[in-house]
Amino acid sequence: MNKRKLIALTLAFALQVPILSGSLNTSKASKYEGQENKYYKLCSSKKLSASGQKECKKFNAYLQQKSKDIKSDISKTKSDISDTKSSISDIGNKIISLENDIDSAQIKINYIKSAIEVTKSQIADKQKQLKERIYSMQSELNSTIAFDYLFSAKSFTDFFSRAATLGDITAYENELMNEIKEKQNDLTNQKKTLSDTQAILVAKKDESVSLRKTLNAKLAQQNSDLSSSNKELDRNNDNIDDITKNLAALKKASEESKVTAKVTVKVPKKKVTKTKPSSSANNSNVSQNGVDKSKVTSEEVTEEVPDTGNIGYKIAQTALKKKGSRYIWGHQGPTTFDCSGLVYWACKQNGVSGSRTTTKVLANRGRYVSKGDLQPGDIILFSSNGKHSGVHHVGIYIGDNMMVHAADEDHGVIVSRITTPYWIREYYNARRLY
């Protein structure tokens, strides 16, 4: 490959890179184009997940860029409207000028028409005089043939022509005939010129009127476009404000939901060995709800879940106030609880209806929540085999990877961190009941 070809290829590649980059940016931005209502509805939700909030930040940035584009369009449309109005004004002035010229031409035409009528009258008088003169000369002509020849002419011009042919008109009559003919020709030419000029002026006026009509239609469309753009801008800015406020509120709620915790680990009653425990040993460590007591740890919470008005936070706060209460199988408060009883009681205190039920039923109640989208008030289900058939325990998430739950007979209602190996292994799913 020679040097010239190498340079050409390098330049071609350099030119393609920004084009491709621009194409990628356009594609990224166009993800929301035509889907604004869908994403606005999504981003107006008070229960956005972390990934949802991230998506809504991108959507809000798209809306902000869209507002800039709309403002640019509005500015251009206003400039176009100004130009169109100026053109309409110029056309209006031109039409007025043409109308004045047409009126002036018409006045001249009317004057020439009057002059032509006067000339016709003069010609008729001259013709009469010539007829009388020629008639008096008839004796000299001594022939009625010549007389008949002259006065059988079809027009006055033909009459003069025949008279000249006969050679019976004197220099005076000849001069008179020429004068009248020239005057008649001159007036006829003037009339034709003015009529042609007037026709041109009328055509120009019609063209200008048509153009003004077109410009007025264009102006109406531009004003309509401007009105639509202003409405779209207002709507877009309102959406930006709503989403910005919602994201700010969600961020504030997330920050307030963080619970400062101090971990105190209780030493298991029995040391866990790699050998399979006996039936009696296994039963001594497993509570009635299937929780392995030896794996349960308790967290000392130094801050309460802040009350932001959200039902989930209220449920978490209500349950957290029962920390230290005794565990009794089948109890649902207000002083003693089992795991599902605590969930039932905390929800009921905050207006979330639902019958007292088992953990297996709770595993399918409400709506599914992923681990990354957990919020205070969500319930977490645990299974011994990773399946619905093994679901045996439930707790209430309070934030910061912790839950409040009625653990077992030994621990009662406590706060535990769900990121310990035991709870990670037992984790089944999470549900939102409110």
XYZ file of C-alpha atoms in Angstrom:
434
model
C 0.000 0.000 0.000
C 1.503 3.350 -1.046
C 1.651 6.411 1.167
C -1.207 8.252 -0.617
C -3.646 5.351 -0.104
C -2.639 5.053 3.560
C -3.357 8.761 4.166
C -6.720 8.480 2.394
C -7.757 5.499 4.524
C -6.641 7.259 7.711
C -8.714 10.340 6.862
C -11.740 8.200 5.993
C -11.503 6.394 9.335
C -11.087 9.673 11.224
C -14.217 11.040 9.584
C -16.218 7.898 10.353
C -15.400 7.833 14.079
C -17.334 11.000 15.067
C -20.176 9.971 12.765
C -20.461 6.600 14.474
C -20.158 8.230 17.884
C -22.950 10.657 17.071
C -25.062 7.773 15.831
C -24.599 5.921 19.111
C -25.569 8.996 21.136
C -28.667 9.508 19.026
C -29.637 5.868 19.486
C -29.206 6.143 23.217
C -31.323 9.286 23.415
C -34.008 7.878 21.148
C -34.724 5.084 23.640
C -37.222 7.385 25.358
C -38.514 9.095 22.222
C -42.208 8.402 21.815
C -42.221 6.614 25.207
C -42.321 9.730 27.396
C -45.709 8.976 28.969
C -44.643 5.438 29.820
C -41.420 6.545 31.536
C -43.086 9.524 33.235
C -45.637 7.178 34.807
C -42.822 4.853 35.883
C -40.743 7.683 37.350
C -43.729 9.125 39.247
C -43.960 5.960 41.346
C -43.283 6.305 45.058
C -41.873 2.770 45.141
C -38.976 2.976 42.706
C -36.162 0.474 43.057
C -32.542 1.569 42.980
C -32.238 0.516 39.347
C -35.524 2.284 38.598
C -34.236 5.503 40.152
C -31.074 5.238 38.057
C -33.174 4.790 34.918
C -35.337 7.779 35.860
C -32.263 9.975 36.295
C -31.311 9.131 32.712
C -34.867 9.825 31.569
C -34.846 13.162 33.384
C -31.587 14.076 31.634
C -33.264 13.198 28.331
C -36.217 15.466 29.201
C -33.846 18.310 30.098
C -32.098 17.977 26.733
C -35.496 17.817 25.063
C -36.459 21.101 26.753
C -33.302 22.694 25.374
C -34.172 21.427 21.890
C -37.749 22.707 22.195
C -36.487 26.122 23.322
C -34.199 26.196 20.287
C -37.147 25.288 18.039
C -39.280 27.993 19.670
C -36.562 30.578 19.094
C -36.274 29.572 15.425
C -40.065 29.576 14.976
C -40.292 33.078 16.470
C -37.601 34.235 14.039
C -39.480 32.598 11.151
C -42.720 34.276 12.263
C -40.970 37.647 12.309
C -39.645 37.039 8.779
C -43.066 35.930 7.542
C -44.779 38.989 9.036
C -42.169 41.205 7.375
C -42.784 39.464 4.034
C -46.561 39.872 4.432
C -46.067 43.566 5.160
C -43.856 43.970 2.078
C -46.387 42.114 -0.082
C -49.172 44.297 1.301
C -47.271 47.451 0.364
C -46.537 46.012 -3.079
C -50.226 45.210 -3.624
C -51.196 48.763 -2.653
C -48.613 50.146 -5.113
C -49.870 47.836 -7.877
C -53.468 48.824 -7.184
C -52.475 52.484 -7.499
C -50.695 51.770 -10.800
C -53.721 49.810 -12.061
C -56.051 52.672 -11.124
C -53.728 55.173 -12.822
C -53.589 53.032 -15.978
C -57.370 52.740 -15.941
C -57.731 56.510 -15.713
C -55.444 56.904 -18.722
C -57.316 54.209 -20.622
C -60.610 55.936 -19.890
C -59.112 59.228 -21.090
C -57.857 57.636 -24.309
C -61.233 55.996 -24.854
C -62.811 59.438 -24.611
C -60.177 60.855 -26.975
C -60.838 58.045 -29.439
C -64.553 58.843 -29.354
C -63.760 62.514 -30.006
C -61.460 61.530 -32.850
C -64.143 59.304 -34.310
C -66.492 62.267 -34.237
C -63.853 64.423 -35.923
C -63.276 61.734 -38.535
C -67.004 61.561 -39.191
C -67.091 65.339 -39.692
C -64.096 65.246 -42.018
C -65.613 62.360 -43.891
C -68.794 64.341 -44.344
C -66.818 67.325 -45.608
C -64.918 65.128 -48.034
C -68.070 63.527 -49.277
C -69.607 66.931 -49.925
C -66.462 68.136 -51.663
C -66.201 65.060 -53.826
C -69.900 65.273 -54.608
C -69.426 68.839 -55.817
C -66.623 67.576 -57.981
C -68.877 64.928 -59.551
C -69.606 67.085 -62.623
C -65.917 67.388 -63.203
C -65.485 63.660 -62.807
C -68.400 63.261 -65.230
C -68.980 59.793 -64.040
C -71.222 58.217 -61.431
C -69.012 55.166 -61.517
C -66.228 56.957 -59.656
C -68.693 58.301 -57.116
C -70.176 54.855 -56.506
C -66.684 53.398 -56.299
C -65.666 55.841 -53.616
C -68.766 55.634 -51.456
C -69.057 51.880 -51.587
C -65.915 51.702 -49.427
C -66.323 49.455 -46.389
C -64.360 51.720 -44.060
C -63.089 55.222 -43.856
C -59.551 54.025 -44.480
C -60.752 52.189 -47.575
C -62.503 55.389 -48.688
C -59.269 57.386 -48.488
C -57.419 54.666 -50.287
C -59.916 54.658 -53.170
C -59.960 58.415 -53.339
C -56.180 58.501 -53.516
C -56.315 55.884 -56.229
C -58.564 58.038 -58.316
C -56.200 60.953 -57.795
C -59.108 63.283 -57.199
C -58.088 64.553 -53.776
C -56.147 67.733 -53.464
C -53.132 68.263 -51.257
C -55.410 69.718 -48.586
C -57.634 66.671 -48.495
C -54.608 64.411 -48.578
C -53.025 66.196 -45.609
C -56.306 66.076 -43.751
C -56.643 62.365 -44.358
C -53.095 61.673 -43.140
C -53.597 63.757 -40.017
C -56.764 61.927 -39.066
C -55.241 58.517 -39.836
C -52.140 59.273 -37.714
C -54.244 60.489 -34.800
C -56.441 57.436 -34.960
C -53.428 55.095 -35.131
C -51.718 56.896 -32.249
C -54.761 56.620 -30.000
C -55.241 52.976 -30.891
C -51.581 52.225 -30.063
C -51.799 54.100 -26.763
C -54.921 52.215 -25.806
C -53.260 48.888 -26.626
C -50.109 49.797 -24.669
C -52.108 50.862 -21.628
C -54.334 47.797 -21.835
C -51.252 45.563 -21.994
C -49.681 47.429 -19.076
C -52.875 47.152 -17.076
C -53.081 43.417 -17.802
C -49.504 42.969 -16.567
C -50.261 44.973 -13.408
C -53.403 42.947 -12.732
C -51.436 39.714 -13.193
C -48.781 40.957 -10.749
C -51.464 41.955 -8.277
C -53.133 38.541 -8.533
C -49.747 36.904 -8.022
C -49.060 39.094 -4.978
C -52.506 38.426 -3.514
C -51.931 34.692 -3.968
C -48.509 34.974 -2.324
C -49.982 36.950 0.575
C -52.609 34.246 1.028
C -49.863 31.614 1.094
C -47.831 33.645 3.593
C -50.871 34.156 5.830
C -51.455 30.390 5.826
C -47.765 29.886 6.623
C -47.986 32.420 9.462
C -51.047 30.666 10.890
C -49.179 27.340 10.838
C -46.104 28.907 12.444
C -48.241 30.413 15.220
C -49.901 27.034 15.728
C -46.475 25.341 15.883
C -45.266 27.959 18.351
C -48.299 27.415 20.577
C -47.807 23.634 20.462
C -44.088 23.975 21.245
C -44.804 26.257 24.215
C -47.352 23.783 25.579
C -44.917 20.903 25.041
C -42.159 22.848 26.794
C -44.413 23.606 29.782
C -45.498 19.969 29.978
C -41.898 18.762 29.646
C -40.674 21.150 32.357
C -43.522 20.073 34.661
C -42.493 16.443 34.135
C -38.871 17.323 34.920
C -39.938 19.072 38.145
C -42.192 16.180 39.191
C -39.536 13.534 38.546
C -36.795 15.615 40.200
C -38.947 16.073 43.320
C -39.888 12.389 43.375
C -36.261 11.268 43.032
C -35.231 13.705 45.772
C -37.983 12.383 48.052
C -36.958 8.782 47.363
C -33.322 9.613 48.061
C -34.247 11.326 51.318
C -36.424 8.404 52.358
C -33.621 5.976 51.529
C -31.133 7.946 53.617
C -33.567 8.192 56.519
C -34.248 4.451 56.358
C -30.662 3.555 57.128
C -30.443 2.141 60.625
C -27.224 2.487 62.576
C -26.581 -0.863 64.178
C -24.132 -2.394 66.587
C -23.569 -6.136 66.201
C -23.354 -8.391 69.265
C -22.979 -12.063 68.391
C -24.247 -14.642 70.827
C -22.037 -17.696 71.152
C -23.882 -20.791 69.921
C -24.931 -23.155 72.673
C -23.311 -26.051 70.877
C -20.282 -26.176 68.702
C -21.143 -27.173 65.156
C -19.081 -30.059 63.855
C -18.747 -31.480 60.356
C -20.313 -34.748 61.502
C -24.060 -35.109 61.040
C -25.781 -34.359 64.395
C -28.031 -36.899 66.030
C -31.790 -36.529 65.904
C -31.991 -35.380 69.509
C -29.177 -32.861 69.089
C -30.708 -31.523 65.923
C -34.073 -31.054 67.572
C -32.524 -29.166 70.497
C -31.130 -26.524 68.155
C -34.160 -26.183 65.884
C -37.109 -24.113 67.085
C -40.740 -24.881 66.397
C -40.636 -22.639 63.321
C -37.633 -24.471 61.862
C -34.962 -21.879 62.714
C -31.575 -23.233 63.791
C -31.097 -21.526 67.159
C -27.346 -21.991 67.032
C -27.124 -19.813 63.927
C -29.238 -16.923 65.225
C -27.460 -13.678 66.114
C -28.932 -10.514 67.564
C -28.218 -6.897 66.570
C -28.343 -4.002 69.018
C -30.175 -1.190 67.174
C -29.229 2.289 68.398
C -31.591 4.204 66.093
C -35.232 3.719 65.239
C -36.545 3.481 61.705
C -37.592 7.087 60.908
C -41.311 7.672 60.369
C -41.552 9.184 56.866
C -45.256 8.533 56.434
C -44.678 5.544 54.157
C -46.639 2.468 55.307
C -43.598 0.216 54.916
C -41.547 2.340 57.304
C -44.435 2.377 59.767
C -44.700 -1.417 59.657
C -40.947 -1.738 60.296
C -41.086 0.796 63.154
C -44.098 -0.891 64.752
C -42.409 -4.300 64.675
C -39.115 -2.870 65.929
C -40.869 -1.533 69.044
C -41.634 -5.141 69.997
C -37.952 -6.027 70.185
C -37.406 -8.102 73.325
C -40.895 -9.619 73.359
C -41.184 -13.376 74.052
C -41.629 -15.985 71.338
C -44.624 -18.283 71.722
C -45.713 -20.549 68.884
C -49.068 -19.454 67.376
C -49.203 -16.080 69.191
C -49.871 -12.844 67.294
C -49.349 -10.132 69.916
C -49.554 -7.761 71.459
C -46.906 -9.034 73.922
C -45.918 -12.458 72.601
C -45.418 -13.555 69.006
C -44.289 -16.211 66.596
C -42.653 -15.124 63.307
C -45.810 -14.831 61.157
C -47.764 -13.491 64.147
C -45.368 -10.515 64.385
C -45.865 -9.802 60.657
C -49.654 -10.035 60.999
C -49.734 -7.757 64.076
C -47.378 -5.055 62.659
C -49.302 -4.909 59.372
C -52.673 -4.796 61.108
C -51.579 -1.862 63.303
C -50.890 0.115 60.120
C -54.056 -0.693 58.213
C -52.678 -3.449 55.986
C -55.436 -6.039 55.921
C -54.889 -9.754 55.680
C -55.860 -12.820 57.650
C -53.527 -14.493 60.099
C -51.711 -17.128 58.077
C -48.600 -19.302 57.764
C -45.194 -18.518 56.328
C -45.882 -20.676 53.256
C -48.949 -18.589 52.425
C -47.029 -15.363 53.065
C -44.408 -16.546 50.550
C -46.950 -15.917 47.786
C -48.843 -12.951 49.226
C -48.420 -9.348 48.023
C -45.919 -8.768 45.261
C -42.407 -10.043 44.685
C -39.460 -7.810 45.655
C -35.876 -8.484 44.574
C -33.022 -8.301 47.074
C -31.725 -5.116 45.474
C -35.103 -3.413 45.844
C -35.788 -4.219 49.497
C -37.396 -1.413 51.503
C -38.294 -1.212 55.201
C -41.610 -2.972 55.770
C -41.016 -5.703 53.172
C -41.209 -9.259 54.541
C -38.436 -11.814 53.933
C -39.170 -15.544 53.725
C -36.653 -18.304 54.503
C -36.602 -21.914 53.301
C -34.626 -24.930 54.472
C -34.412 -26.415 50.972
C -34.634 -23.381 48.690
C -38.162 -24.360 47.682
C -41.650 -23.298 48.696
C -42.126 -26.597 50.475
C -39.265 -25.715 52.827
C -40.441 -22.192 53.799
C -40.331 -22.041 57.613
C -39.603 -18.480 58.775
C -40.404 -14.812 58.062
C -38.970 -11.483 59.183
C -39.621 -7.790 58.516
C -36.889 -5.829 56.724
C -35.899 -2.588 58.516
C -33.061 -1.407 56.260
C -29.269 -1.676 56.280
C -29.451 -5.448 55.525
C -31.259 -6.122 58.804
C -34.626 -7.537 59.806
C -36.731 -7.657 62.957
C -38.281 -11.081 63.609
C -39.641 -13.398 66.237
C -36.679 -15.758 66.024
C -37.343 -18.640 68.428
C -38.094 -19.570 72.049
C -34.563 -18.681 73.177
C -34.210 -15.300 71.482
C -37.730 -13.872 71.179
C -38.181 -10.773 68.991
C -34.750 -9.579 67.872
C -32.966 -7.760 65.055
C -30.695 -9.899 62.857
C -28.440 -9.162 59.926
C -29.574 -11.041 56.814
C -26.053 -11.109 55.368
C -24.799 -13.782 57.755
C -24.045 -17.148 56.101
C -27.061 -18.850 57.704
C -29.655 -16.324 56.544
C -28.025 -16.046 53.118
C -28.321 -19.804 52.708
C -31.931 -19.920 53.984
C -33.116 -16.858 51.999
C -36.120 -17.749 49.785
C -37.800 -14.523 48.615
C -39.201 -11.143 49.703
C -42.737 -9.763 49.382
C -44.392 -6.361 49.744
C -47.808 -6.610 51.396
C -48.817 -2.934 51.276
